[in-house]
Coordinates of C-alpha atoms and ligand atoms in Angstrom, one line a residue:
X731 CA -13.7 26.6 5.4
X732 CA -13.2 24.0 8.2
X733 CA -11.3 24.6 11.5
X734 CA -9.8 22.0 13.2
X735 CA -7.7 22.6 16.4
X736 CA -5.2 20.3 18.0
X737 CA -3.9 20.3 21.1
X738 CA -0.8 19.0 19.4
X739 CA -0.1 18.1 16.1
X740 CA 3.4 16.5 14.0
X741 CA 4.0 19.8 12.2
X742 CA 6.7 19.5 9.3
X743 CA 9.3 20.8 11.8
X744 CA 8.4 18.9 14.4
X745 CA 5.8 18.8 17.0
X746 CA 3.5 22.2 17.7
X747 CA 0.8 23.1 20.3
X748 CA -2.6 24.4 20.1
X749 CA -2.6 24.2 16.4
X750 CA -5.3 25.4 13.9
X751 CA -5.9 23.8 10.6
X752 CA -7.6 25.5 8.5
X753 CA -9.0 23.0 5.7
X754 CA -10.9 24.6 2.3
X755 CA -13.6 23.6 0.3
X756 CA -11.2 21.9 -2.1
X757 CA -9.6 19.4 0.5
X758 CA -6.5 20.8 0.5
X759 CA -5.4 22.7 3.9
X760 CA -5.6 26.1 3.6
X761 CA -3.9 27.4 6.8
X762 CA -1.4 26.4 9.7
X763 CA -1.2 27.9 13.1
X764 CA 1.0 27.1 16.0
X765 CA -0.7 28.7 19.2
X766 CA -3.6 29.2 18.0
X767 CA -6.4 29.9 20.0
X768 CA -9.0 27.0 20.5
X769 CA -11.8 27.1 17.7
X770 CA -13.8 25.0 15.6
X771 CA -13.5 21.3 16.3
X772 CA -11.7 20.4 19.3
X773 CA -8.5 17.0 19.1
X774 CA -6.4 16.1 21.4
X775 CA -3.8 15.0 18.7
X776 CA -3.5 15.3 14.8
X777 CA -1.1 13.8 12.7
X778 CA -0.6 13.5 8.9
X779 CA -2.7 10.3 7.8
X780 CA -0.8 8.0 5.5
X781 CA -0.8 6.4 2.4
X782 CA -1.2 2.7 2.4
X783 CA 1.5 2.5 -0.6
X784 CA 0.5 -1.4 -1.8
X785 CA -2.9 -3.0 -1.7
X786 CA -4.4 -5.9 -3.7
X787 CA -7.6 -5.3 -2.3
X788 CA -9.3 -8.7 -3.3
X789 CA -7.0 -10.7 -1.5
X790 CA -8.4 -9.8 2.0
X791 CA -11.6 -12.2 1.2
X792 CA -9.3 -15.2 1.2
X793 CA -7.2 -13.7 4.9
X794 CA -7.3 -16.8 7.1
X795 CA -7.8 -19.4 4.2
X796 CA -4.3 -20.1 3.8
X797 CA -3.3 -21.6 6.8
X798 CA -3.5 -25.6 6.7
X799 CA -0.7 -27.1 5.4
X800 CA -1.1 -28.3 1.7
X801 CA 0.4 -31.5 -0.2
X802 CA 3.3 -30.0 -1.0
X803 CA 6.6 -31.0 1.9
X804 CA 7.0 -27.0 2.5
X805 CA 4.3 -24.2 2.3
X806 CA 5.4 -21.2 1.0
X807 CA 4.1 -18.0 -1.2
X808 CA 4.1 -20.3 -4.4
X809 CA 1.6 -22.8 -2.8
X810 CA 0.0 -19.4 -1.4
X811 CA -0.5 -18.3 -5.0
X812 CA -2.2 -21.2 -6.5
X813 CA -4.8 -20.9 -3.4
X814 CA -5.3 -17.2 -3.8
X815 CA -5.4 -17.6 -8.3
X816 CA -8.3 -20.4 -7.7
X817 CA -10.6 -18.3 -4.7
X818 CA -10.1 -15.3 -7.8
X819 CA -11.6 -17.7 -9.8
X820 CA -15.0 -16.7 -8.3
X821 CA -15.3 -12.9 -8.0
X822 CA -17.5 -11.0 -9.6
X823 CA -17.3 -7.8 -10.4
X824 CA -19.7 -6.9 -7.6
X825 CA -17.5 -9.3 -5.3
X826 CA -14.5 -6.8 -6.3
X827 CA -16.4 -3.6 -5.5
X828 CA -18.1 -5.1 -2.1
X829 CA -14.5 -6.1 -1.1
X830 CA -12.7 -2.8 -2.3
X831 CA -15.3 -1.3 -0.1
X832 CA -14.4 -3.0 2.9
X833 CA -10.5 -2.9 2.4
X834 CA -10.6 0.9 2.3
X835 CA -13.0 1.3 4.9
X836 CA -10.6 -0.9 7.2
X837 CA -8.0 1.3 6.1
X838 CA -9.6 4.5 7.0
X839 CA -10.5 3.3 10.3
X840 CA -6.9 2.3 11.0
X841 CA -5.3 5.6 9.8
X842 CA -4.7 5.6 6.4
X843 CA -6.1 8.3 4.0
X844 CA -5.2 6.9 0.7
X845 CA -5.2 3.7 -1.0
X846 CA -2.9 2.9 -3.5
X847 CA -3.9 -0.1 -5.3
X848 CA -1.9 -2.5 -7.2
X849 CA -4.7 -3.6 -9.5
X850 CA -4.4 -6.8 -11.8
X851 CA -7.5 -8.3 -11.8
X852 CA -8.2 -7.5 -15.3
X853 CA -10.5 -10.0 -17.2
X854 CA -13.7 -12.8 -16.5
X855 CA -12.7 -16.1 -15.5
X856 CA -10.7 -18.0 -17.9
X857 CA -9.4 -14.7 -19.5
X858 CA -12.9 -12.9 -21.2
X859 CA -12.9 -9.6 -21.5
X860 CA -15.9 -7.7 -20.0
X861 CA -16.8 -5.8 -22.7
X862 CA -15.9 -2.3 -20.6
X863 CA -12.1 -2.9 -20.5
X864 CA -12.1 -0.5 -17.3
X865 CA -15.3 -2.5 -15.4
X866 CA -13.0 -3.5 -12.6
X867 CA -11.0 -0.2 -12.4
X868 CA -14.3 1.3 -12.3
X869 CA -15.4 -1.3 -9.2
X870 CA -12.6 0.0 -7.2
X871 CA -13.3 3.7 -8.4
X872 CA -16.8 2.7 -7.2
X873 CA -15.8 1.6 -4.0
X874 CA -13.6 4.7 -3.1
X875 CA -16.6 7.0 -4.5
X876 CA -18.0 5.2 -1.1
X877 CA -15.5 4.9 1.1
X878 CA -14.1 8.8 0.5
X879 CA -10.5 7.7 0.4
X880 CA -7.9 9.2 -1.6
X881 CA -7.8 6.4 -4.7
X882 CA -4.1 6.4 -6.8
X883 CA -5.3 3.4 -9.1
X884 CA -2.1 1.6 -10.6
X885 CA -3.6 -0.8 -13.7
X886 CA -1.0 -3.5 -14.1
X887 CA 0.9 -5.3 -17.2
X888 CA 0.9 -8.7 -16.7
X889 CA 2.2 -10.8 -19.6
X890 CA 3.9 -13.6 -19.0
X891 CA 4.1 -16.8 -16.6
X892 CA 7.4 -16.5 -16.1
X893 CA 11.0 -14.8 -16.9
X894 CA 11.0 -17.1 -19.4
X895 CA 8.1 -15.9 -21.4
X896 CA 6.0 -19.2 -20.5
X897 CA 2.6 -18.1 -21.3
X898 CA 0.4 -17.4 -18.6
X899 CA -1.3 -20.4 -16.5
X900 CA -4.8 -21.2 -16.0
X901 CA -5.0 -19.5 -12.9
X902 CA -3.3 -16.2 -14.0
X903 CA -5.7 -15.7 -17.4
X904 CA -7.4 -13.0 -15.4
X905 CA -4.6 -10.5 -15.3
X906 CA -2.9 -11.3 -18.8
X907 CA -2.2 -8.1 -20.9
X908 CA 0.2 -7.6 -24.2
X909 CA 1.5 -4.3 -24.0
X910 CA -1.1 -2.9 -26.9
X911 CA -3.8 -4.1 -24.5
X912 CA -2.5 -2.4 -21.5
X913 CA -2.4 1.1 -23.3
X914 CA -6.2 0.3 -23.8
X915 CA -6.3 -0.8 -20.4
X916 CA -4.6 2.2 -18.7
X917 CA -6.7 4.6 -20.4
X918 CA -9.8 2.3 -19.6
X919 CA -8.7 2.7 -15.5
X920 CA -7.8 6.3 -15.9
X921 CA -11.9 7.2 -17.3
X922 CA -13.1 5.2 -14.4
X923 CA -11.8 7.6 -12.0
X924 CA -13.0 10.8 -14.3
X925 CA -16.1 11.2 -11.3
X926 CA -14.3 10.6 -8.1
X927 CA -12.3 13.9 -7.0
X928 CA -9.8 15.6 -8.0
X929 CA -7.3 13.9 -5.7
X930 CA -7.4 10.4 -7.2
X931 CA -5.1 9.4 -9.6
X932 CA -3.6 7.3 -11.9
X933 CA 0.0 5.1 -11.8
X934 CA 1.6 2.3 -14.0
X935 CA 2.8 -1.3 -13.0
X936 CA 4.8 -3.3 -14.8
X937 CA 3.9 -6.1 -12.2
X938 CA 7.2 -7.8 -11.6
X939 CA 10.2 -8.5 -13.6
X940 CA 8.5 -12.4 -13.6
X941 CA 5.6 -10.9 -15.7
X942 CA 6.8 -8.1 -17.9
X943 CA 9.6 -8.5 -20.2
X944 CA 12.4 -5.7 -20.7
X945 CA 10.8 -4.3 -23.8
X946 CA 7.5 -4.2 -21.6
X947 CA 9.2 -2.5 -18.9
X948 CA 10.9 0.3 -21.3
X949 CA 7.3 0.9 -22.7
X950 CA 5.6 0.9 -19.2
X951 CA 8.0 3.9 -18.4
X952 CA 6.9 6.3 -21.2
X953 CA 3.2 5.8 -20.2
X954 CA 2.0 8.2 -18.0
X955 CA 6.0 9.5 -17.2
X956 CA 4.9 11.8 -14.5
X957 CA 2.9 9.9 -12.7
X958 CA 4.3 7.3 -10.6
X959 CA 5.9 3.6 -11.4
X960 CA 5.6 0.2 -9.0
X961 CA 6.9 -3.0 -9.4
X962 CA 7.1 -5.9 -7.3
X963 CA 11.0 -6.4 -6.9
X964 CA 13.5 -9.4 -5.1
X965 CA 10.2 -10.6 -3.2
X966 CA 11.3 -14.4 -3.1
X967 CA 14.5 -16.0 -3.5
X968 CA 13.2 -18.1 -6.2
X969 CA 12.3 -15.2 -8.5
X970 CA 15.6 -13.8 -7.7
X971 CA 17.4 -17.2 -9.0
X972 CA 15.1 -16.8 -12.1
X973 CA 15.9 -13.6 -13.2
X974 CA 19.6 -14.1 -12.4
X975 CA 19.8 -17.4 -14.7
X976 CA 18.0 -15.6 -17.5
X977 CA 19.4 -12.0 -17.5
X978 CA 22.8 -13.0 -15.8
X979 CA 21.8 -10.4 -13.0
X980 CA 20.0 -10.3 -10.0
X981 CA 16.7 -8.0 -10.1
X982 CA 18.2 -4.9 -8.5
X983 CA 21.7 -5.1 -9.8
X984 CA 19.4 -5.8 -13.2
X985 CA 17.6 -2.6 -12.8
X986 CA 20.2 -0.6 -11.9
X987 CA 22.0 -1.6 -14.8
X988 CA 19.5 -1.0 -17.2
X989 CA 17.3 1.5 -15.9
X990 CA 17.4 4.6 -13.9
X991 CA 15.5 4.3 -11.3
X992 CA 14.5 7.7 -8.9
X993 CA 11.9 8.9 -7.0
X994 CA 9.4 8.0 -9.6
X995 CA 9.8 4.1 -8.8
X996 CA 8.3 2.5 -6.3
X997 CA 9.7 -1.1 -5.6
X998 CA 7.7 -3.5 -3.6
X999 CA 9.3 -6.0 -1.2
X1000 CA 12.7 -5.7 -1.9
X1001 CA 13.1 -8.6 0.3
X1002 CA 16.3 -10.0 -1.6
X1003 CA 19.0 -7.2 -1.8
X1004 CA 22.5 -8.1 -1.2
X1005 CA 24.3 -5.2 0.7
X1006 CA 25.8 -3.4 -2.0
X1007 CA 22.4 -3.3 -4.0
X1008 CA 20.5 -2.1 -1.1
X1009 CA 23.3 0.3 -1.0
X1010 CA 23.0 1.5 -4.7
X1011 CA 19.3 1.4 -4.9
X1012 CA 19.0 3.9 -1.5
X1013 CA 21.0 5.9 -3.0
X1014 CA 18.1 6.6 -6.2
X1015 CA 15.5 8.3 -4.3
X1016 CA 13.5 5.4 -5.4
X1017 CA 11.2 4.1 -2.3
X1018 CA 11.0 0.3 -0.9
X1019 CA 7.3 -0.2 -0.6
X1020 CA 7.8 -2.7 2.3
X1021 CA 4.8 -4.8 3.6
X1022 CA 5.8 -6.1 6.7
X1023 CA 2.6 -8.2 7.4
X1024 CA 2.6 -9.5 4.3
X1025 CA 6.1 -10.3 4.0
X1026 CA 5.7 -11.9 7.4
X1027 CA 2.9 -14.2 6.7
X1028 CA 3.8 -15.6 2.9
X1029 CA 7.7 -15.9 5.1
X1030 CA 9.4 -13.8 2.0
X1031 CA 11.9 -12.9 4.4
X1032 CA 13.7 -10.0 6.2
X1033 CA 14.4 -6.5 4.4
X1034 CA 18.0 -4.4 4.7
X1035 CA 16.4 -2.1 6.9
X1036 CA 19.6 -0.9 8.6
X1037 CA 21.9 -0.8 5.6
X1038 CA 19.2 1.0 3.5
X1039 CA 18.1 3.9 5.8
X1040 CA 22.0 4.2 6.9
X1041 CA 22.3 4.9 3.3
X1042 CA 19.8 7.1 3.0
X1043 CA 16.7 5.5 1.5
X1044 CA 13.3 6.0 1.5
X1045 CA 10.2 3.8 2.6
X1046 CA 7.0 3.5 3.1
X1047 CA 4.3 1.1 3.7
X1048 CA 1.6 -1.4 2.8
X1049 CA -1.1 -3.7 3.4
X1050 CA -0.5 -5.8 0.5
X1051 CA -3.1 -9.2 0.7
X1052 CA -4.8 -7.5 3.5
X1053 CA -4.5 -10.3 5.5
X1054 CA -5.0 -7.5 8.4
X1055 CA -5.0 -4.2 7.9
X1056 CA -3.3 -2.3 10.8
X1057 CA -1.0 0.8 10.2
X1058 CA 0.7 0.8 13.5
X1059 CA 1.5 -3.2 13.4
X1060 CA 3.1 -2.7 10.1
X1061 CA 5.7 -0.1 11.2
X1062 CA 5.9 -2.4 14.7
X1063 CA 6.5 -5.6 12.3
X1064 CA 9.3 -3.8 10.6
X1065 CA 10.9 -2.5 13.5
X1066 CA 10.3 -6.0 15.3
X1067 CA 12.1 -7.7 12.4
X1068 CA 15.4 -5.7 12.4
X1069 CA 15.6 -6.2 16.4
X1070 CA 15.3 -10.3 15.9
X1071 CA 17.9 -10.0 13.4
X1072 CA 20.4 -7.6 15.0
X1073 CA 19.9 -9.1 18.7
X1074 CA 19.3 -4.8 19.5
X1075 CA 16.8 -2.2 20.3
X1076 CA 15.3 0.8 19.0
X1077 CA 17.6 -0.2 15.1
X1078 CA 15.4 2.5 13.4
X1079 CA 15.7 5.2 15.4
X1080 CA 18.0 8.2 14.5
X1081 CA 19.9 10.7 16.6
X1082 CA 16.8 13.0 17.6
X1083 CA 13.9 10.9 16.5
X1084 CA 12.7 7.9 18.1
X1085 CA 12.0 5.0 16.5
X1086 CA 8.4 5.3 16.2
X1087 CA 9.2 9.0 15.0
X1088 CA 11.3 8.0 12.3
X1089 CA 8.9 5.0 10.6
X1090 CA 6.0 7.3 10.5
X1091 CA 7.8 10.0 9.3
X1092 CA 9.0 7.9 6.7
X1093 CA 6.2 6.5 5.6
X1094 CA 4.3 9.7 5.0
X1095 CA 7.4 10.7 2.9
X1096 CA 7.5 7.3 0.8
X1097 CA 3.9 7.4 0.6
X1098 CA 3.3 10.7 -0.7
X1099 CA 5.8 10.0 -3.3
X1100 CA 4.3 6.8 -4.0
X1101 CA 0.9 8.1 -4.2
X1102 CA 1.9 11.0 -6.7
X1103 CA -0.4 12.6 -4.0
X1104 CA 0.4 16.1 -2.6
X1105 CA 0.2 15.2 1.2
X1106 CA 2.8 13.8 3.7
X1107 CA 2.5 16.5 5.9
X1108 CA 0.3 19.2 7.8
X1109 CA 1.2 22.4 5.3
X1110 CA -0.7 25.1 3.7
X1111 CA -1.0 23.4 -0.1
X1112 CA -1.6 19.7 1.1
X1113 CA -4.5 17.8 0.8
X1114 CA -5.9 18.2 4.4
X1115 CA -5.0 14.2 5.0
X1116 CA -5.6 14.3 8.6
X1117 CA -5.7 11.3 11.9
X1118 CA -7.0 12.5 15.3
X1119 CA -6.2 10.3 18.1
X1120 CA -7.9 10.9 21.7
X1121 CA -5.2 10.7 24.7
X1122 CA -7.8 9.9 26.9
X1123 CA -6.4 5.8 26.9
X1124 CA -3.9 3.8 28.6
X1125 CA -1.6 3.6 25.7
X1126 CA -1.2 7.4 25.3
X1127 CA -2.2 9.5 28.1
X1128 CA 0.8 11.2 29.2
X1129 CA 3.1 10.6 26.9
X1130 CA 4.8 14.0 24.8
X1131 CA 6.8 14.2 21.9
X1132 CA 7.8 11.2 20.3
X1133 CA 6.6 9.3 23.0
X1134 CA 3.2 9.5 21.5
X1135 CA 4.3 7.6 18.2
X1136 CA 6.2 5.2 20.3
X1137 CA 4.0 4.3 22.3
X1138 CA 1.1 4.3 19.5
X1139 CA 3.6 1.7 17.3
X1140 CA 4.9 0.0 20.0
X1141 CA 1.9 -0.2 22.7
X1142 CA -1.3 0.5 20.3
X1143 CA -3.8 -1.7 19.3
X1144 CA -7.5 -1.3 18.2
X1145 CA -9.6 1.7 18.8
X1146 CA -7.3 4.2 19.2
X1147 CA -8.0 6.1 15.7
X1148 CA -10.9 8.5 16.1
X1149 CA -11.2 11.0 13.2
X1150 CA -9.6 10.7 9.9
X1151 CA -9.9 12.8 6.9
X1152 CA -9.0 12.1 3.4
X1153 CA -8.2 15.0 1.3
X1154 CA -11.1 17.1 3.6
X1155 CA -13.6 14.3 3.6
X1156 CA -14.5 13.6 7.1
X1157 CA -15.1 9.9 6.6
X1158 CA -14.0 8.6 10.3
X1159 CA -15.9 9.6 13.5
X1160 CA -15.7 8.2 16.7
X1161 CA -13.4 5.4 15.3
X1162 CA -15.7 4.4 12.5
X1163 CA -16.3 5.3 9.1
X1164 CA -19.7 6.8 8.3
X1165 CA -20.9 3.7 6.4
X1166 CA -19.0 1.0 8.6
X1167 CA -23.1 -0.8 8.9
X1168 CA -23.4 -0.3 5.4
X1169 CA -20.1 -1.9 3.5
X1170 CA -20.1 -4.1 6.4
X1171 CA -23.3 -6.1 5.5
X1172 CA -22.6 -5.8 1.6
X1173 CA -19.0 -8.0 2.4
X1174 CA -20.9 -10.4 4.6
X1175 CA -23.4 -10.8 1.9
X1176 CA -20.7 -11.0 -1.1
X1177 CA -18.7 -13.7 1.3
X1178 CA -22.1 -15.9 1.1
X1179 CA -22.2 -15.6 -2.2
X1180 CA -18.8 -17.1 -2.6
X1181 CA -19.1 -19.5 -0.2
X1182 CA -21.8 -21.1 -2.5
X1183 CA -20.3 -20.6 -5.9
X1184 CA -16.8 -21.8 -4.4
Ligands
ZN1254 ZN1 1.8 -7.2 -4.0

């Protein structure tokens, strides 16, 4: 048994002094005490660390290679994609672990105690198969086994070029499943994480309503049913004119129509929503994975945020292609985006809970549920997912209550992380992960490599 006191801590009910944690030697947090008297290891502040809901850990290699304009009149994500399908063109499958590695040690370091990864890179170049059909679930698996975060691996289907059924192109021969192969492949990804802990787990994604076909999409939902279900949804106006031409509804109105979504789907972007679809979908359960760096960078747009919370709905967030990985700027960048939009301040913010308040709250909500992960909060049961931030710092010292998260959102930048644990693993220390050196040197030396092959 571990003790870990806080001077305060975000408690379920809201904020707490002098508070013990007890963690056990299964990860999970054993104990909670209010008032406790100091013991053990000593924080000024512990929250609840988060899950980082959307990842597509490769894509961080290629953050910064994407910036030039191209030969096209406008830049946008499709001219994006073709760049990011020919730099996958050159990873290896020790390029995907050395990369994984990094991605999740970046996330630790910035908060984040689990890694949910969106996971498509299926096949060799040109479309081999490596004869393991799990070798680059197994990468990832073998990354987190390094890292210590909290892995929810979600294989993805992949079929098609487009809602049309177009086969897939050259650049997208890497991801391509039927639906008999992604059975093979889910249960390929599920053995690779057989010798991490017992906190990883498995999920299912249909990757996007551009990939999958309907029939697809019905089958993806009896694999694995109680674990959870992402799909990219309404990311670009273009897809939504797609889908709309073909299936004479937009994506959401689509789903909603033909499926049920709840708290088991996780939609990704959700960029596109007309009001009376953000309206319906809130009222699911299901969660908006939004990725507001992401979405910022490939200009998908802004999302409903005021409509959809005022109805009710859930969200949580991501790092997506990892162009930078940074928890606070992504609830910041959300927050940021409804303000330009409405011309008004503090849009999130609820009667009782600050801004900051409410987007980390939500987002350890979301991301629990997204994660199929029992954690989300500091309670007896939960994995002992835990940040510790010092006050000792111009952007927190002084500052009580909410004030803390707002000012950590709104004010923070690098360096003010110190501890994080995923699921009891004491991983972060002083700011840094254990093996920061380490992973650090093996990405260096895997960018090298790929500088020379590219
Ligand atoms: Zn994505």
């Amino acid at each position: 048994m571990t003790t870990i006191w806080a001077e305060r801590a975000l408690l379920p009910d809201g904020w707490a002094e002098a508070v013990g944690i007890e963690v056990g030697a299964d990860g999970r947090i054993a104990r909670v005490e209010a008032g406790a008297a100091p013991s053990g290891d000593r924080y000024d502040l512990v929250l609840p660390a988060m899950a980082n809901l959307h990842s597509h850990a490769f894509q961080r290699a290629m953050a910064g290679l994407s910036e030039a304009r191209g030969p096209e009149p406008r830049d946008t994500f499709w001219t994006w994609r073709q760049i990011m399908y020919r730099f996958l063109d050159h990873l290896t499958p020790a390029d995907v672990e050395a990369i994984a590695a990094l991605v999740q040690m970046e996330m630790l370091e910035a908060g984040f105690a689990t890694n949910v990864e969106f996971h498509y890179l299926h096949h060799q170049p040109g479309g081999t198969r490596y004869d393991n059909v799990g070798e680059l679930s197994e990468r990832i698996a073998a990354a987190a086994a390094r890292t210590g975060i909290g892995l929810t691996l979600l294989p993805v289907h992949y079929q098609f070029g487009g809602v049309d059924r177009r086969p897939l192109g050259p650049g997208q021969q890497r991801f391509g499943t039927t639906p008999d192969d992604f059975a093979v492949l889910l249960d390929g990804a599920e053995a690779a994480l057989r010798h991490l802990p017992a906190d990883a787990g498995i999920g299912v994604a249909p990757h996007s309503l551009r990939a999958v076909s309907p029939e697809a999409l019905a089958l993806c939902e009896t694999l694995r049913p109680d674990r959870p279900l992402h799909m990219h949804l309404a990311e670009q106006i273009p897809e939504v004119e797609e889908v709309e031409a073909a299936y004479g509804r937009r994506p959401v109105e689509w789903l909603l129509d033909n499926h049920a979504p709840d708290r088991r789907w996780t939609l990704i972007h959700l960029t596109h929503m007309s009001e009376d679809e953000t309206r319906r979908l809130a009222a699911t359960g299901a969660v908006a994975g939004l990725c507001p760096i992401t979405e910022s960078s490939l200009g998908d747009g802004i999302f409903n945020g005021t409509i959809w919370r005022g109805a009710g709905g859930r969200l949580g967030f991501g790092s997506d292609s990892n162009i930078r990985i940074s928890l606070i700027e992504e609830l910041r960048t959300l927050e940021y985006s409804q303000r330009l939009r409405e011309t008004a301040r503090a849009v999130l913010a609820e009667p009782g809970r600050s801004t900051g308040r409410v987007l980390y709250e939500a987002g350890l909500d979301a991301g629990a549920t997204a994660a199929g992960r029992d954690t989300g909060a500091i309670a007896a049961g939960r994995w002992a997912d835990l940040c510790a931030l010092s006050l000792n710092n111009p952007v927190l010292h002084g500052r009580k209550g909410d004030e803390l998260l707002d000012s950590l959102v709104f004010a923070g930048g690098e360096g003010l992380v110190r501890d994080v644990w995923a699921a009891g693993r004491h991983v972060v220390r002083g700011g840094r992960h254990e093996q920061h050196e380490r992973i650090t040197a093996d990405y260096l030396s895997c960018i090298a490599g790929l500088q020379e092959r590219m």
